[in-house]
XYZ file of N, CA and C in Angstrom:
390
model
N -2.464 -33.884 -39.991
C -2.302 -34.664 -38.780
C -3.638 -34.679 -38.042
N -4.038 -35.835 -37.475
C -5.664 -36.005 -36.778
C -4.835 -35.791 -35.376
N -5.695 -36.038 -34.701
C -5.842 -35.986 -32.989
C -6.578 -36.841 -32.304
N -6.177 -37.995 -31.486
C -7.534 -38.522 -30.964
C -7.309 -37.883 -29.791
N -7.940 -38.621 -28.967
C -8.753 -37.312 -27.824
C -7.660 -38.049 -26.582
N -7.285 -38.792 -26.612
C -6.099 -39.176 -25.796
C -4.838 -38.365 -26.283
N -4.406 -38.208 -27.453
C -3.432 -36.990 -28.054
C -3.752 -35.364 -26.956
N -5.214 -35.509 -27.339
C -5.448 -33.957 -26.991
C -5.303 -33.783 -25.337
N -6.184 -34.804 -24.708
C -5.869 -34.887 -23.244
C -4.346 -34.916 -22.924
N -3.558 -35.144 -23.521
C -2.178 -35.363 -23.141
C -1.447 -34.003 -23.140
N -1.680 -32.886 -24.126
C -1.236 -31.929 -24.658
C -1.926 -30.809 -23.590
N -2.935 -31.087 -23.741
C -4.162 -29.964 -22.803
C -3.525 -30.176 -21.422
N -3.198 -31.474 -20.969
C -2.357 -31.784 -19.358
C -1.396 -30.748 -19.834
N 0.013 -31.051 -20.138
C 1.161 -30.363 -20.771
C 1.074 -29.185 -20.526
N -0.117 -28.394 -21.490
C 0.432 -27.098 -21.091
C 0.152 -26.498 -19.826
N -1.388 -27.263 -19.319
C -1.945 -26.783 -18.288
C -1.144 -26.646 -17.242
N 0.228 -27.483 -17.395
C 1.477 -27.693 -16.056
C 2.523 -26.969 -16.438
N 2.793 -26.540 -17.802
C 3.819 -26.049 -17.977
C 3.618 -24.177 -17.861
N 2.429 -23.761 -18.686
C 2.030 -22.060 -18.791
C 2.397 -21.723 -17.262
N 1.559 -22.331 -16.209
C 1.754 -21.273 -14.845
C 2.779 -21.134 -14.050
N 3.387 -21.795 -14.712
C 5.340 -21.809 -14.480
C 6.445 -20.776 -14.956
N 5.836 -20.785 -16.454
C 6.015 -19.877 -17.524
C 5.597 -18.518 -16.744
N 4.468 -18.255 -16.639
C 3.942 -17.056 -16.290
C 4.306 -16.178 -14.623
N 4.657 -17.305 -13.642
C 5.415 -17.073 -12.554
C 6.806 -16.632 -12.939
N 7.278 -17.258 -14.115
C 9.082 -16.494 -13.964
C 8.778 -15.381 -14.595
N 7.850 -14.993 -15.606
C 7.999 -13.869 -15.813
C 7.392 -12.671 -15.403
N 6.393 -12.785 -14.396
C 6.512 -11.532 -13.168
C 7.325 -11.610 -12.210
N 7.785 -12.298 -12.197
C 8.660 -12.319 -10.646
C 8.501 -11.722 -9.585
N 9.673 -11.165 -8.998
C 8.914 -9.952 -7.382
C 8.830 -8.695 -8.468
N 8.228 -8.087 -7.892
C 7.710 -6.328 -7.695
C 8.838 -5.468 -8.013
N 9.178 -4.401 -9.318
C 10.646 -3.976 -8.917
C 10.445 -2.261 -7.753
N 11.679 -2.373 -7.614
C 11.187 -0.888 -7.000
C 10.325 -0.137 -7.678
N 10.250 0.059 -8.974
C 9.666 1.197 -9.566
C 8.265 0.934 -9.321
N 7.404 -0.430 -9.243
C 6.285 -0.597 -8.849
C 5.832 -0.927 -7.661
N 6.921 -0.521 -7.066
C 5.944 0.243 -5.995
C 6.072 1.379 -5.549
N 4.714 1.976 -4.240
C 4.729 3.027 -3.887
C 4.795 3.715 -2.747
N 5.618 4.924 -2.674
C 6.037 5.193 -1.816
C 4.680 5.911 -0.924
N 4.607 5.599 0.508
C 3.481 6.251 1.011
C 3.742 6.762 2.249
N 2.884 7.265 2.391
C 2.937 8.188 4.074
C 1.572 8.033 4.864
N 1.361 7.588 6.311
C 0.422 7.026 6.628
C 0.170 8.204 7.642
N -1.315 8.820 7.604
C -1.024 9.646 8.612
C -2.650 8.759 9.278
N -2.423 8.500 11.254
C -3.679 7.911 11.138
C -3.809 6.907 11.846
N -2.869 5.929 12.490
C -2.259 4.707 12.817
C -3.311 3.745 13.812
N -4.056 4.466 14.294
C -4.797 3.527 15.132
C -6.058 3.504 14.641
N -7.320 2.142 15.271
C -8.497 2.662 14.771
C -8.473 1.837 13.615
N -9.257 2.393 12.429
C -9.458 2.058 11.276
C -8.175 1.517 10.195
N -7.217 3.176 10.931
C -5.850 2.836 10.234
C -5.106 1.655 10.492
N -5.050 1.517 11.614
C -4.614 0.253 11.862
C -4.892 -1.279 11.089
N -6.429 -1.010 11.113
C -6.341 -2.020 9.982
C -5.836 -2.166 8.260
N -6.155 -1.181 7.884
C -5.878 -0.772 6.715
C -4.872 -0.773 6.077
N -3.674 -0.798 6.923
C -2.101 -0.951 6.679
C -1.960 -2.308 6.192
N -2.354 -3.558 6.748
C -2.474 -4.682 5.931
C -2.361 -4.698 4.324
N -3.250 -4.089 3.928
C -3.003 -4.183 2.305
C -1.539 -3.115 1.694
N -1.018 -2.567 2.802
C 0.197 -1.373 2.257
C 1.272 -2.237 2.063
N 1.102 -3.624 2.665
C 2.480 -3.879 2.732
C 3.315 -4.744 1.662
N 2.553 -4.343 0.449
C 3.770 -4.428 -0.354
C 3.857 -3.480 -0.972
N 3.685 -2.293 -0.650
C 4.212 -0.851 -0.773
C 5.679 -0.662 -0.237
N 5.663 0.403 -0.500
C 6.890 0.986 0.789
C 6.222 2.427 1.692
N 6.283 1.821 2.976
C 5.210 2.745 3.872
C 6.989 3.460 4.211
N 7.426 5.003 3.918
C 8.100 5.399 3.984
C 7.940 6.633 5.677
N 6.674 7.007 5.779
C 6.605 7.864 6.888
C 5.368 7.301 7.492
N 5.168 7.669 8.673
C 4.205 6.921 10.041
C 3.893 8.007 10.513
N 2.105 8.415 10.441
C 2.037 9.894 11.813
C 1.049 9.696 12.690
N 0.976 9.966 14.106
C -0.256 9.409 14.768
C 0.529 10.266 16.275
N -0.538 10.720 16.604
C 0.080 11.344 17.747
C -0.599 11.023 18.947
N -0.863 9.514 19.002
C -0.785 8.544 20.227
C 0.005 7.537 19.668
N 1.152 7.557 20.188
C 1.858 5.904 20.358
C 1.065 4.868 21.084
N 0.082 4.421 21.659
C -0.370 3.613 22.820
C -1.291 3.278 21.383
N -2.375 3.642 20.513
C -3.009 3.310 19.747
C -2.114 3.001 18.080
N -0.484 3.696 18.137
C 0.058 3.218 16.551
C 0.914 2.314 17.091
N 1.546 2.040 18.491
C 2.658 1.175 18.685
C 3.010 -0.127 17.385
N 1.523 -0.890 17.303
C 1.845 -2.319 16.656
C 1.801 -1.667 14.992
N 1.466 -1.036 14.527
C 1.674 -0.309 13.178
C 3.442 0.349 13.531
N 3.794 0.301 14.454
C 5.569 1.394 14.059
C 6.487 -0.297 13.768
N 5.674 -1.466 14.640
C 6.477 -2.615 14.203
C 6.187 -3.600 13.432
N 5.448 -2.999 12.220
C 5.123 -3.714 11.242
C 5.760 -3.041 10.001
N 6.288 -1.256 10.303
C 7.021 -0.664 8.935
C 8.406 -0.323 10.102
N 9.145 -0.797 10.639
C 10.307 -0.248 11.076
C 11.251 0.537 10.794
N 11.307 0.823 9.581
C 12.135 1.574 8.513
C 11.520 2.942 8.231
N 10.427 2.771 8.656
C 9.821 4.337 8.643
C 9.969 5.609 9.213
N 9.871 6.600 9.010
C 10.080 7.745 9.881
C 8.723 7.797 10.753
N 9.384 8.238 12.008
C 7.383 8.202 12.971
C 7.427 10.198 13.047
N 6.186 9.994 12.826
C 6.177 11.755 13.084
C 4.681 11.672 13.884
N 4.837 13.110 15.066
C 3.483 13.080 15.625
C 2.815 14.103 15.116
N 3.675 14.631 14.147
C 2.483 16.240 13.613
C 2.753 16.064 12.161
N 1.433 15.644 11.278
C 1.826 15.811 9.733
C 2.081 16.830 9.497
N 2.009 18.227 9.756
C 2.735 19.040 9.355
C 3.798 18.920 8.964
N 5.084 18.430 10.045
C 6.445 18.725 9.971
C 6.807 17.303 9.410
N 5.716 16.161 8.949
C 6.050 14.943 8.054
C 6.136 15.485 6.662
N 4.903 16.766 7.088
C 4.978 17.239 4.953
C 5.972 17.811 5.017
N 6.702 18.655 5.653
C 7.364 19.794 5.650
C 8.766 19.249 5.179
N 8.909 17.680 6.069
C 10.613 17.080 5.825
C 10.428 16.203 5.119
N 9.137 15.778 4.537
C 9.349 14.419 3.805
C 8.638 14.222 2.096
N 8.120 15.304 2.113
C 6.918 15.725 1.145
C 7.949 14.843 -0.222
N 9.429 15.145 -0.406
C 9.230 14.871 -2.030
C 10.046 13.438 -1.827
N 9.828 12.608 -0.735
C 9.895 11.376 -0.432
C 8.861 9.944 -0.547
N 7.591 10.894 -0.777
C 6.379 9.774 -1.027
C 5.931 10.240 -2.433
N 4.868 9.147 -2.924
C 3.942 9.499 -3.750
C 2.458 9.718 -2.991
N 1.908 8.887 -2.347
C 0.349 8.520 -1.661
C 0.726 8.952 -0.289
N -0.855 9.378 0.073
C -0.937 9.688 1.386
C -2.506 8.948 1.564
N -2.348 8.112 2.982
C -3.470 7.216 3.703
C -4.235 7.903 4.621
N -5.163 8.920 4.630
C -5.096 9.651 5.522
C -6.743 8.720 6.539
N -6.056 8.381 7.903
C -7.227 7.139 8.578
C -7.524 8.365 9.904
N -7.422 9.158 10.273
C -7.751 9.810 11.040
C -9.340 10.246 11.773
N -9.763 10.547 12.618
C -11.137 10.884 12.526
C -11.707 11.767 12.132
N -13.298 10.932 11.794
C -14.009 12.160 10.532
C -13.294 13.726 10.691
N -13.406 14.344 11.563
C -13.799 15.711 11.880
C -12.067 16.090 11.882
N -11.280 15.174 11.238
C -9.724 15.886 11.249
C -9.277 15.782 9.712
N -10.096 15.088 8.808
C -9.759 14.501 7.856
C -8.958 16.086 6.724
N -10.466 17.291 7.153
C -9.645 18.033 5.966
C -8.399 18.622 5.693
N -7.429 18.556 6.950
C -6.385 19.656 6.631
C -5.390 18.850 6.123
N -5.001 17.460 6.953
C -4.408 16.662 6.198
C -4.095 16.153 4.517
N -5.474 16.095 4.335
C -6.023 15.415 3.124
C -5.993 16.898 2.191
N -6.064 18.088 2.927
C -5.726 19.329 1.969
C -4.642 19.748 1.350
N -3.756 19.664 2.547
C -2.167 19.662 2.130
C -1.786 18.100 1.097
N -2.240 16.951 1.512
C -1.488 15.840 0.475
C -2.085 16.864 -1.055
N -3.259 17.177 -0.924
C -4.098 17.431 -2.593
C -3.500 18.632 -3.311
N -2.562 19.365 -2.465
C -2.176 21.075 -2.720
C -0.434 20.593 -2.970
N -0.287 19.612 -2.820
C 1.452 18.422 -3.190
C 1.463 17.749 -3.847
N -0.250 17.369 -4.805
C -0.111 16.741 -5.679
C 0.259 14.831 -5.719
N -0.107 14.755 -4.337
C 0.172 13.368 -3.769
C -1.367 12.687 -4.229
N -1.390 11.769 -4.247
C -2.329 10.472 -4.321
C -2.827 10.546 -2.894
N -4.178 10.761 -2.923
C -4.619 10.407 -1.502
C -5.844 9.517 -1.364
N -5.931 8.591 -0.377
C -6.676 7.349 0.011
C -7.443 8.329 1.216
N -8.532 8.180 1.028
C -9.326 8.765 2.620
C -10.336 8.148 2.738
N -10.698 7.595 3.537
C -12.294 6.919 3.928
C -13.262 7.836 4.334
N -14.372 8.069 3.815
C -15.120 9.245 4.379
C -16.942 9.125 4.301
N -17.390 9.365 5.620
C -19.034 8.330 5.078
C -19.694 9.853 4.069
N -20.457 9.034 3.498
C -21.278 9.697 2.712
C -22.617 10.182 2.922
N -22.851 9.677 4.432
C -24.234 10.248 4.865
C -23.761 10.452 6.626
């Protein structure tokens, strides 16, 4: 069988409309299992921004111990637990997440970020290098 180039343009259209159709039904949404469960300790500030990309996670716990700087972060995960001391977030929630976001300032970063690493959690920390 030949091809002229009107054949091929016709076919090359075809699939070009039909594959990304194809390929949309078969990812579909996200199932639970891919995604992840996280715990944000951190909420204002930097954290605040940073939550943007969480949200097709499941942000399961919230810690920040100013409400006036996490307010608009508690109504963007509503379903979350709010805690003002990660301590007692690890203490009640530890085998409820996988990741921990820890956005806090420089000079608070280690104890947080010690306990997620000593639980074996996934941890995200921003930290300058000079």
């Amino acid at each position: 069988m030949t091809m002229n180039r009107r054949d091929l343009l016709k076919t090359s259209l075809a699939a070009g409309l039909f594959l990304p159709g194809i390929s949309g039904l078969a990812y579909g949404d996200d199932s639970p299992n891919e995604r992840v469960n996280v715990a944000l300790i951190g909420l204002g500030g930097q954290g605040g921004h940073q939550v943007g990309g969480l949200r097709s996670q499941n942000v399961v716990a919230l810690c920040d111990c100013d409400d006036s700087r996490a307010g608009n972060v508690y109504g963007k995960f509503p379903n979350a637990k709010k805690f003002y001391d990660y301590r007692k977030m690890f203490d009640e929630m530890s085998n409820q997440f996988d990741a921990v976001a820890v956005s806090t300032p420089d000079h608070t970063h280690f104890h947080p970020s010690w306990i997620a690493m000593s639980l074996n959690k996934h941890l995200y920390l921003e930290k300058p290098m000079a």
